[in-house]
Coordinates of C-alpha atoms in Angstrom, one line a residue:
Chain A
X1 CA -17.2 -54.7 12.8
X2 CA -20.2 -53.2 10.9
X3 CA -21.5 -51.6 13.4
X4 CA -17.7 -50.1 14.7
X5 CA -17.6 -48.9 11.1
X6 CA -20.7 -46.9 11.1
X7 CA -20.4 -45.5 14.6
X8 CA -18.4 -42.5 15.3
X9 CA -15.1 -43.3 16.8
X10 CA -14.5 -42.3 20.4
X11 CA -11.1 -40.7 19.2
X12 CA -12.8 -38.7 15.9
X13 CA -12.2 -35.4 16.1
X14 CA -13.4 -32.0 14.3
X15 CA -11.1 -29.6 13.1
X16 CA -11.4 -25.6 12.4
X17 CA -8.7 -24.6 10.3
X18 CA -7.9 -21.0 9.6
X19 CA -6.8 -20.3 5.7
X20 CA -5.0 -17.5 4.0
X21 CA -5.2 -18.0 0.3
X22 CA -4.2 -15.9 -2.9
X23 CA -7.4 -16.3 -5.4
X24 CA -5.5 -15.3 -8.3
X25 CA -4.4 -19.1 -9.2
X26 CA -8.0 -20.8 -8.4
X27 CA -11.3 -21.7 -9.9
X28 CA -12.9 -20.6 -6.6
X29 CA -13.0 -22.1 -3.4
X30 CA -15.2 -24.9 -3.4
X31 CA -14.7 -27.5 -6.0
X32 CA -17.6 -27.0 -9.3
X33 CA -16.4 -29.1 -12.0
X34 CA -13.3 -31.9 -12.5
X35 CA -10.2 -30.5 -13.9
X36 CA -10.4 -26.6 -12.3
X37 CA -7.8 -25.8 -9.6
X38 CA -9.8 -25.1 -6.6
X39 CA -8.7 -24.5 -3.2
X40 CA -10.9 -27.1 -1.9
X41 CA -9.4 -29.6 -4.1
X42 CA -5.7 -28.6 -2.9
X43 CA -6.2 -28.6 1.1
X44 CA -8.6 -32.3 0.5
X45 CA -5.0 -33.4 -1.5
X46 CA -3.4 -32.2 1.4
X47 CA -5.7 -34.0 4.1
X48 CA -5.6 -37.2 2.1
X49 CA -1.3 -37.2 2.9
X50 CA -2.2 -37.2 6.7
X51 CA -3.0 -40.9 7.5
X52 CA -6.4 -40.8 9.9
X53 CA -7.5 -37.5 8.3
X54 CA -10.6 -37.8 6.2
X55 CA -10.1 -35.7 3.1
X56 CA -13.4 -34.0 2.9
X57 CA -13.9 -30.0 4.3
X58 CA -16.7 -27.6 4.6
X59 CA -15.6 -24.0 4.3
X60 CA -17.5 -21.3 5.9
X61 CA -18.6 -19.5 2.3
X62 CA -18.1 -19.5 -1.3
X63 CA -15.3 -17.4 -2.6
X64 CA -15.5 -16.9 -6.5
X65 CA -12.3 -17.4 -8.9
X66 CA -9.7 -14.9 -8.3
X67 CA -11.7 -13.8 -4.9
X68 CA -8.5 -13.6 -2.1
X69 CA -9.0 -15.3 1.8
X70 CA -7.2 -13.5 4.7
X71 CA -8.9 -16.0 7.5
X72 CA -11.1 -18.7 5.9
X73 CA -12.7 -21.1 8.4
X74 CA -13.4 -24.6 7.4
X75 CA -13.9 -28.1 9.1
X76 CA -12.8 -31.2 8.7
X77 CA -12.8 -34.9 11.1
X78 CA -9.7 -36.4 11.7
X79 CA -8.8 -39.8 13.4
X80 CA -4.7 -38.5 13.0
X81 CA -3.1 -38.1 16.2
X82 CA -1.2 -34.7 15.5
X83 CA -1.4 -32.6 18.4
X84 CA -4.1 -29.7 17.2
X85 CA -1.6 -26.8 17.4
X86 CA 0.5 -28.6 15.0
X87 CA -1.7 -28.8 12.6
X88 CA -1.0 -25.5 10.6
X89 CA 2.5 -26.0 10.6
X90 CA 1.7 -30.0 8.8
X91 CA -0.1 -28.5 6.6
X92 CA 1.6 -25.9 5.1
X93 CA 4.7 -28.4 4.4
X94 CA 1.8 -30.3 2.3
X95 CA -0.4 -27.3 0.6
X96 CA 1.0 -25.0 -2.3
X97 CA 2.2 -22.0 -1.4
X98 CA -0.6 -19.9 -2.2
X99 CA -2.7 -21.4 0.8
X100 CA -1.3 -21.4 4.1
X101 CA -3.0 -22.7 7.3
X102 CA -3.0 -20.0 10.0
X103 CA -4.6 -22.0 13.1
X104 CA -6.5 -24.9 13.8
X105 CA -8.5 -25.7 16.9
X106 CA -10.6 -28.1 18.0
X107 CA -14.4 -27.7 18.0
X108 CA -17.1 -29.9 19.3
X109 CA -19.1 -32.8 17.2
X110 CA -21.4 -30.6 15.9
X111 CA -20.0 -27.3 15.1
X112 CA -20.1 -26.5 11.6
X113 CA -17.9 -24.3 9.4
X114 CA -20.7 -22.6 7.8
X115 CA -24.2 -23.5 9.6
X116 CA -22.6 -22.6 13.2
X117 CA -21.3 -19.3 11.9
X118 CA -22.6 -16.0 12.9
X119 CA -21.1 -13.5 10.6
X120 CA -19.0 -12.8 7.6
X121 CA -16.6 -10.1 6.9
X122 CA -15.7 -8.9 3.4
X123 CA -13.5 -6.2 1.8
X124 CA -13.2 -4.9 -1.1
X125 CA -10.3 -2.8 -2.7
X126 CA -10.3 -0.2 -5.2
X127 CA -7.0 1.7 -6.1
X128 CA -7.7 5.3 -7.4
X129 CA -4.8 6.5 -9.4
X130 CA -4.1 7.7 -13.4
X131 CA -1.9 4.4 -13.9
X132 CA -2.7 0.4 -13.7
X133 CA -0.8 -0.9 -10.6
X134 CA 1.8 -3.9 -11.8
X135 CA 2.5 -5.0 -8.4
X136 CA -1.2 -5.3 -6.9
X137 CA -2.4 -6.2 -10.6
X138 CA -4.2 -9.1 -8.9
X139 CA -5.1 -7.6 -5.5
X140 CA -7.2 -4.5 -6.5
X141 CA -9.8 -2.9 -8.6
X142 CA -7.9 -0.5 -10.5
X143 CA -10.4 2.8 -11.0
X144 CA -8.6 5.6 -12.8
X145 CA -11.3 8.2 -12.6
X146 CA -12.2 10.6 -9.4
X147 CA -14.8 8.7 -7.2
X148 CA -16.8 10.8 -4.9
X149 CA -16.8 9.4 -1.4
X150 CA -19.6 11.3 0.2
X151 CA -22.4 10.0 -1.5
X152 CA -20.9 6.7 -1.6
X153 CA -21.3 6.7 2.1
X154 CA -24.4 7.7 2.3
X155 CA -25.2 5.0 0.2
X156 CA -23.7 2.6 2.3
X157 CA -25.4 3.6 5.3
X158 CA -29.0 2.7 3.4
X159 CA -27.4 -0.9 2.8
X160 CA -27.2 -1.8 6.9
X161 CA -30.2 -3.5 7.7
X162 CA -32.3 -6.5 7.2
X163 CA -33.3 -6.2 3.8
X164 CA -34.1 -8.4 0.2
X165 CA -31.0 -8.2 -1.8
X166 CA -32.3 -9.9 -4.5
X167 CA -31.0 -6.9 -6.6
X168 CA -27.1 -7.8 -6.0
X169 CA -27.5 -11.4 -6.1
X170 CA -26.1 -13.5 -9.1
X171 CA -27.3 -17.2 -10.0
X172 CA -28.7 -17.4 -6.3
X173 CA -31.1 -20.0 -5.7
X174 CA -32.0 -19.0 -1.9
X175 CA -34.1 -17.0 0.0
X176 CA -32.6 -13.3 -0.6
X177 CA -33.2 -11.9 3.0
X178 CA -30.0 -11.3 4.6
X179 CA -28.8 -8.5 7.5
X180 CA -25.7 -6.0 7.3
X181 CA -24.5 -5.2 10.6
X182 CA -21.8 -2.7 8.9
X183 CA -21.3 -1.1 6.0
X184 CA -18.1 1.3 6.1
X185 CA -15.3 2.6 3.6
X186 CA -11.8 3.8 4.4
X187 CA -9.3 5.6 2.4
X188 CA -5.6 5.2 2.7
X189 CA -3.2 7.5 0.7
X190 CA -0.9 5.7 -1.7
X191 CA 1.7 7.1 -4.4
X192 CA 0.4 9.0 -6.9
X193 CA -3.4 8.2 -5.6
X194 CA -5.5 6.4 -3.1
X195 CA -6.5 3.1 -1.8
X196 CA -10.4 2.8 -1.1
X197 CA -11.8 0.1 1.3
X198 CA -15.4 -1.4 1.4
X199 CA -16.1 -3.0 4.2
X200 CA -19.1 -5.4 5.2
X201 CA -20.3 -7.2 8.2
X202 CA -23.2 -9.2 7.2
X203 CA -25.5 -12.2 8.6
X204 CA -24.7 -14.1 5.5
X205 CA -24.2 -12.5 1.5
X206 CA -25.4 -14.0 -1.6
X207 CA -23.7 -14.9 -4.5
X208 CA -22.4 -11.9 -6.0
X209 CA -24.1 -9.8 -3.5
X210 CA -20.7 -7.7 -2.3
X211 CA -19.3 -7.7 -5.7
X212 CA -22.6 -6.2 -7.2
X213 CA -23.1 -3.8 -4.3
X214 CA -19.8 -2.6 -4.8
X215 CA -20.1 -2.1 -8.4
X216 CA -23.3 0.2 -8.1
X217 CA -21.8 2.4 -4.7
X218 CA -18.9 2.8 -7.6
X219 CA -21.1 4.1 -10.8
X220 CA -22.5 6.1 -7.4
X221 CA -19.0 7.9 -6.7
X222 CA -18.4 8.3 -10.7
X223 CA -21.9 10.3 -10.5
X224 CA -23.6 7.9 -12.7
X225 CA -26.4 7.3 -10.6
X226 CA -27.8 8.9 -7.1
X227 CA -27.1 7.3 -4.2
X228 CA -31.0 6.8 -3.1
X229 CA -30.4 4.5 -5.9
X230 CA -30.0 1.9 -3.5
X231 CA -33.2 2.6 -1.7
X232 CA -34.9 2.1 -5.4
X233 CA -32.7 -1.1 -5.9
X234 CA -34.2 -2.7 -2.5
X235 CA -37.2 -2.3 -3.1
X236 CA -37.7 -3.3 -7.0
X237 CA -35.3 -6.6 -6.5
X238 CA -34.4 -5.4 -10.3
X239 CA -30.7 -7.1 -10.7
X240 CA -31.1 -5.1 -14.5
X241 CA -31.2 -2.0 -12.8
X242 CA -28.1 -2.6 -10.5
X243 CA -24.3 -1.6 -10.9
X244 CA -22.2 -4.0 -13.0
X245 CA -20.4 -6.7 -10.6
X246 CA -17.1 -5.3 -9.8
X247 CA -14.0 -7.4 -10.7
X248 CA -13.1 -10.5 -8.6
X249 CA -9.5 -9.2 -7.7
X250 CA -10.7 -6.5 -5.7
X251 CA -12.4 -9.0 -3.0
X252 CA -11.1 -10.2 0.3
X253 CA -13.0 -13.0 2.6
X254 CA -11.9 -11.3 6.1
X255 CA -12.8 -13.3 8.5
X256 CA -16.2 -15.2 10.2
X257 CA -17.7 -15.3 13.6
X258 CA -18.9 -18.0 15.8
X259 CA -20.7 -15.7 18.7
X260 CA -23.6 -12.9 17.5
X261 CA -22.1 -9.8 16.0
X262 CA -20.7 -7.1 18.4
X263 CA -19.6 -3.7 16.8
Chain B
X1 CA 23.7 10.1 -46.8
X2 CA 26.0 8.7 -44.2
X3 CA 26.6 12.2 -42.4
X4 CA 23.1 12.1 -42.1
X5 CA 22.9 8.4 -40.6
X6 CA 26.0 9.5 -38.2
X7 CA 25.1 13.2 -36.7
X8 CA 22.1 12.9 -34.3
X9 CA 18.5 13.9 -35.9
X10 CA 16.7 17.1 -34.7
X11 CA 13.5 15.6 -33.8
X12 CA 15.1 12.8 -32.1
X13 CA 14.1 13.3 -28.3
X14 CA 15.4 11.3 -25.4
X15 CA 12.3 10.3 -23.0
X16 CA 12.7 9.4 -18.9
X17 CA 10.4 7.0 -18.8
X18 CA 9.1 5.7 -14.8
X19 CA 8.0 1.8 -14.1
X20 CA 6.8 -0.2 -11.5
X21 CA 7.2 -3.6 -12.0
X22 CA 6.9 -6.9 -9.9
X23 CA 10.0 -8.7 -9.6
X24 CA 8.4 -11.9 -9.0
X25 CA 8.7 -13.4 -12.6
X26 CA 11.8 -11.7 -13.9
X27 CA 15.4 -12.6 -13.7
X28 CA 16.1 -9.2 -12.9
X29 CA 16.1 -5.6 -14.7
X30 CA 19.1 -6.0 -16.8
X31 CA 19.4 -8.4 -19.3
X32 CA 22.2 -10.3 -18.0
X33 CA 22.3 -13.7 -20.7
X34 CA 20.2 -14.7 -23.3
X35 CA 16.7 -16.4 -22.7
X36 CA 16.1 -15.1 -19.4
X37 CA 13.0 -13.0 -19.2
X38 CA 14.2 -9.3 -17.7
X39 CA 12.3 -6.0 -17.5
X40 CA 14.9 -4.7 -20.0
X41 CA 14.0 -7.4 -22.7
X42 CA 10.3 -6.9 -22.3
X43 CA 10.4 -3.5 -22.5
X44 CA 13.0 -3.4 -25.4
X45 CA 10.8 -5.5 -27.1
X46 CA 7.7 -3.4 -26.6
X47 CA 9.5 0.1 -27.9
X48 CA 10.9 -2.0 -31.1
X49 CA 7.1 -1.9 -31.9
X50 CA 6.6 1.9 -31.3
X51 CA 8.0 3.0 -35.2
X52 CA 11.0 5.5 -35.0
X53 CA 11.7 4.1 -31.2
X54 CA 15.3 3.2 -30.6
X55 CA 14.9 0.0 -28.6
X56 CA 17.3 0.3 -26.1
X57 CA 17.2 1.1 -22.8
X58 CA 19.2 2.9 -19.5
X59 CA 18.1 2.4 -16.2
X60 CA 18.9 4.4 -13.2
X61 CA 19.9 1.4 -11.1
X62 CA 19.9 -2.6 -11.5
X63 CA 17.5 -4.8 -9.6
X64 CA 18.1 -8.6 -8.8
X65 CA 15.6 -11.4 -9.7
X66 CA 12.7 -11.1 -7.4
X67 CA 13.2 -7.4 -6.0
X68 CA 10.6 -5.1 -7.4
X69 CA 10.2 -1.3 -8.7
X70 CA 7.9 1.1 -7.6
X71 CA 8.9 3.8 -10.0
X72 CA 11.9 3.1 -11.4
X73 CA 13.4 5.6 -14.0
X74 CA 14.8 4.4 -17.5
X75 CA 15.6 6.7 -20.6
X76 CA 15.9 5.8 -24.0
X77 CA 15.5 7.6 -27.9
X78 CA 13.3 7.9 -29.9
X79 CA 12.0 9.7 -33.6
X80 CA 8.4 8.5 -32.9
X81 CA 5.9 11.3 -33.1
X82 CA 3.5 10.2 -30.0
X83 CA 2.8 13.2 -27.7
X84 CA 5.2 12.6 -24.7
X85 CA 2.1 12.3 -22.6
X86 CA 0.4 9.4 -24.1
X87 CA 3.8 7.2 -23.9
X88 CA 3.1 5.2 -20.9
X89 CA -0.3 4.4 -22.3
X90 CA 0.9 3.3 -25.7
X91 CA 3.3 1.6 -23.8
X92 CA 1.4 -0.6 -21.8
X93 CA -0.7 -1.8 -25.0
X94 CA 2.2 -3.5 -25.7
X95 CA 4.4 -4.4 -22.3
X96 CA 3.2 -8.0 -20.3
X97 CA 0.7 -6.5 -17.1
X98 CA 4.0 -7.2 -14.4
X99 CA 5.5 -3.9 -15.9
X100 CA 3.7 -0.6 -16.5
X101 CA 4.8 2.5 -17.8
X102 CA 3.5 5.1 -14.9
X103 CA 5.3 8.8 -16.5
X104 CA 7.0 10.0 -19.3
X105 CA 8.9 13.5 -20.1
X106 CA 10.8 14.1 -22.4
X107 CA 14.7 15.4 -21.0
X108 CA 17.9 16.9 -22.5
X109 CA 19.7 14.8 -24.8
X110 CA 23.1 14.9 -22.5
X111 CA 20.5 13.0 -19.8
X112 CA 20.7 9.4 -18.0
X113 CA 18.7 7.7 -15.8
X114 CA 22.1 6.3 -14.3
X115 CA 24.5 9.5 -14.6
X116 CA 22.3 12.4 -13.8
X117 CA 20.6 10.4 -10.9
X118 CA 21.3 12.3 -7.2
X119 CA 19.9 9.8 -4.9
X120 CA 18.0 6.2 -4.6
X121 CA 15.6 5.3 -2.4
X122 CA 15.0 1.4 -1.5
X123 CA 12.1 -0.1 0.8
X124 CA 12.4 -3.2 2.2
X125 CA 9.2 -5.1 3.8
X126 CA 9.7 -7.6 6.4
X127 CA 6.1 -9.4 7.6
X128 CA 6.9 -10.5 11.3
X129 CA 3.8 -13.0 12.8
X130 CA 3.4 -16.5 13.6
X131 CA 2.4 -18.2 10.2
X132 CA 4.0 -17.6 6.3
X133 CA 1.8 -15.8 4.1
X134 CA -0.3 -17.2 1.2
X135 CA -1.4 -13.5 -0.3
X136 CA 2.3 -11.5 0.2
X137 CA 4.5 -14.5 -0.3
X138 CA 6.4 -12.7 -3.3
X139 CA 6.3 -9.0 -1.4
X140 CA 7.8 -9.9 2.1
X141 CA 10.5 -11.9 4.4
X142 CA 8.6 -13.7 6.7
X143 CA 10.1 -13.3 10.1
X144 CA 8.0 -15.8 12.1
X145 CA 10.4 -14.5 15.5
X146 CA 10.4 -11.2 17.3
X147 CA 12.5 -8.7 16.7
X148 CA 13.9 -5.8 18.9
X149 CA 13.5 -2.7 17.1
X150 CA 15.5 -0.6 19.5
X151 CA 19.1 -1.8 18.9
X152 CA 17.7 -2.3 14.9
X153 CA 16.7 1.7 15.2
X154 CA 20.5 2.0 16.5
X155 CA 22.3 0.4 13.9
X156 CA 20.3 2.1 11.3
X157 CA 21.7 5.4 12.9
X158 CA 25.4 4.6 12.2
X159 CA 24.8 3.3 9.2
X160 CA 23.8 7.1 7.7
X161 CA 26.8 9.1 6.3
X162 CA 29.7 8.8 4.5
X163 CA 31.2 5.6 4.6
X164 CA 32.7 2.3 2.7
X165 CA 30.0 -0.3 2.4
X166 CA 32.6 -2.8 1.5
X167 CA 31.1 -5.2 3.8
X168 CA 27.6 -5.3 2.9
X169 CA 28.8 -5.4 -0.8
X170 CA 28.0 -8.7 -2.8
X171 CA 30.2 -9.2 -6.6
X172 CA 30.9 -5.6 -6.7
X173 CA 33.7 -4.7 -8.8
X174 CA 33.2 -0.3 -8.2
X175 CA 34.6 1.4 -5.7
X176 CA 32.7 0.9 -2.2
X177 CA 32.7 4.1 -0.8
X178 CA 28.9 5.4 -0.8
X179 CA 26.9 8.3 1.2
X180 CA 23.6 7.2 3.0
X181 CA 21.4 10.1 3.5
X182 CA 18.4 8.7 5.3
X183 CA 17.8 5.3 7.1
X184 CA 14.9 4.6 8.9
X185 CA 12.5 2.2 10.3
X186 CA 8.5 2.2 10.2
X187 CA 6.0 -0.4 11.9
X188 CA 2.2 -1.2 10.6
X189 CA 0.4 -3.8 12.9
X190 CA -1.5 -6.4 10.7
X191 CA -3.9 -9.4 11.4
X192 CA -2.1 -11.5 14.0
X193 CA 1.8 -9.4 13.5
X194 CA 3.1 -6.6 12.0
X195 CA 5.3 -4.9 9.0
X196 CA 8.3 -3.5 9.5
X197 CA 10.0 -1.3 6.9
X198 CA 13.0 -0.3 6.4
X199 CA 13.9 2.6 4.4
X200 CA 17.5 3.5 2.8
X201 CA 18.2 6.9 0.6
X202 CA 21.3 6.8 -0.5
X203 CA 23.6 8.7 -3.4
X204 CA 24.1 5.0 -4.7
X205 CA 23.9 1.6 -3.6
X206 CA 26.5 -1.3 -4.4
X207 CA 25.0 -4.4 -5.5
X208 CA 23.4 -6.5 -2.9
X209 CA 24.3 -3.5 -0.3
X210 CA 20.3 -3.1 1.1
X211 CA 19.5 -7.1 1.3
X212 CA 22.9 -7.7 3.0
X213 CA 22.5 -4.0 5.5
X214 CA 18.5 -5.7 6.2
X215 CA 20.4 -9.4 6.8
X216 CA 22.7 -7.6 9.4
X217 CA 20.0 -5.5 10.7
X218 CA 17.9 -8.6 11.3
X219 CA 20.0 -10.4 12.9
X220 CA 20.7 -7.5 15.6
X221 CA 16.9 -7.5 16.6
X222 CA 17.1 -11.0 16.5
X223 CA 19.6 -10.5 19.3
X224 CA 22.3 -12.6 17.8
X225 CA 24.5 -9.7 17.2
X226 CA 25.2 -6.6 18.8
X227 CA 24.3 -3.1 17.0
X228 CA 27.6 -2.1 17.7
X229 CA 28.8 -4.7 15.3
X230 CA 27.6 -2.0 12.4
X231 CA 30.7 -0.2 13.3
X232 CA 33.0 -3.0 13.2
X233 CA 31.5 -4.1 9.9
X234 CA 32.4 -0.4 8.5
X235 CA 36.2 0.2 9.9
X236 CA 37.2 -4.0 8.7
X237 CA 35.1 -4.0 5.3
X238 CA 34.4 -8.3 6.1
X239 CA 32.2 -9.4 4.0
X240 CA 32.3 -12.8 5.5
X241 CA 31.3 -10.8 9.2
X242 CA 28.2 -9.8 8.0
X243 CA 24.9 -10.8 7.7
X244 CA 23.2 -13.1 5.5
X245 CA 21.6 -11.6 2.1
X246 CA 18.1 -10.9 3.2
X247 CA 15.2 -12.9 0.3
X248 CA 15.0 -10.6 -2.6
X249 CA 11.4 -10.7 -2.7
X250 CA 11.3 -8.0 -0.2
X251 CA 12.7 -5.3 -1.5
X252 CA 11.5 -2.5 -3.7
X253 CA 13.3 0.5 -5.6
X254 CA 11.1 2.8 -4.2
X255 CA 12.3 5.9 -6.3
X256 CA 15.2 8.1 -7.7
X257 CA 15.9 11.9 -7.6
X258 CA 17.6 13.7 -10.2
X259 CA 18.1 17.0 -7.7
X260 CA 20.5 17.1 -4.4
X261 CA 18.5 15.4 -1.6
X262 CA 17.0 17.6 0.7
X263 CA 15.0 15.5 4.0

């Protein structure tokens, strides 16, 4: 029986599940401290419903509190016998409404959420206009001053690369070497104003890396600084002479990649 | 003294006031009973802290619990001495971050938001893919099936002019006769589905007209009706033929116009 116990069952398997979830009502993703609300902490509730599931997941990343997911990957090992397409729907009649599974598949024994995965996509938001936004309060980083896009690209182009970030990282504890495939911005006319869009494509971010990147290409497009700023900012590894960290709201998790990045 | 009290002040001025507000957490615009928490109350409250501010309001139009306002107009009077354009930020020092003041201007004393208004514009947003949403659960009607948009497009057509809207009318005790100027339908593709929007411009709408036009209109791209069915809903006025109310949470007051409508 020991030994049964300790041995992987033959009928064990691993799950990826896709999430959607609203950061505005959580302490983060991954579960810190007792007591916070934590999406981790809802979906392992969940898990723990489903007799045969073991209530423990790995996500892909790290999302901060308030920090939105439009296609999270995580894993989990399961022993349940729901067929895997049904999983989603199971879920969602178990999780809160502000997370909602969007797929599941299966994956092999060793896939992992976050060591198999290949690349991360992140957006951030920024709404121009003279007025706070009541609707998308909790979705965007309201900005009520003129922001000039052309340097802010050029900025963004000096961020692709393989490079030490250590000047946008926050309370990281790794190696600060990471590689941005893409760096891009769109802009999408809204009432009275316009949406802005950051977009990266990276091997992996650190902690606070977009959020902080984002903050300095902003103090770039307010003229506050020049945009071979960032040049400066790779080199020196000075997080003092960085951009603040732009708000949490503003930031999406888009989605992660198991195969090498293709543009 | 009390011919003074009675005759109307000289520097009393009567401010149009716009507001977006998210529906989500409001029992509607009007205040309907007491302890219900409406847009009216909130912002009644808010102006009975602006000195010399009469605290009462008159919106252009009503909006149900859930539905939300884009830029809704609402007048009211006032003695204050703030410079018309600094209202909406002295307002929204003092009104809960689910309503913000966006303009203010300062109109002739025989206007209101109601009476003067020419036409109304309403959007509603219907999010058609496989899975709910976590992030846009209180801004769309999840439609997990597909819809035809041809006969939808159809339906829309008849429904412009002149006609009685008796049977997409929901407790209304006014006459039913209204004039559509403009209906039309718009699709944005999204991750894994796509929006639909459906826009109405109309001289008025009765209440619960848009949700129960979109419950009709749903149900033809559904296929379950026919789009001919419009017609018959217009000549026999039966209510009880129509559609089901489409969710409130998907529909906004988009805006009002206080000249003739021109396309």
């Amino acid at each position: 029986m020991e030994d049964l116990e300790l041995s992987t069952p033959t009928n064990l398997r691993r799950i990826l599940l896709t999430l959607e979830y609203d950061g505005s009502g959580f302490a983060g993703l991954q579960t810190q401290a007792q007591g916070e609300r934590t999406v981790q902490q809802e979906l392992e509730a969940a898990l723990s419903q489903i007799p045969g599931a073991r209530p423990k997941i790995w996500p892909c990343g790290r999302t901060d509190a308030g920090v939105h997911a439009l296609a999270m990957p995580v894993h989990y090992d399961t022993l349940d016998n729901i067929p895997t397409e049904k999983i989603p729907h199971a879920l969602n009649t178990l999780l809160p409404p502000d997370i909602r599974a969007l797929a599941a598949q299966e994956v092999p024994a060793d896939f992992h959420a976050r060591k198999s995965c290949h690349w991360r996509e992140y957006r951030y938001r920024i709404l121009q206009r003279r007025m706070p936004p009541a609707l998308d309060r909790h979705r965007v980083w309201w900005i009520p001053h003129s922001l000039n896009l052309i340097p802010m690209r050029h900025a963004l182009e000096c961020l692709v690369g393989t490079h030490d970030f250590k000047a946008f990282a926050v309370k990281e504890e790794r190696a600060t070497v990471r590689e941005i495939y893409r760096a891009h911005l769109e802009v999408w006319p809204t009432e009275g104003g316009r949406e802005i869009w950051i977009e990266f494509v990276g091997s992996g971010f650190l902690r606070g890396q977009v959020r902080s990147m984002v903050g300095t290409l902003v103090e770039i497009g307010l003229g506050k600084r020049d945009s071979s700023s960032i040049q400066s900012l790779l080199a020196s590894g000075s997080r003092k002479d960085a951009g603040p960290t732009a708000p949490a709201q503003g930031l999406y998790f888009v989605r992660a990649g198991y195969q090498p990045y293709r543009q």
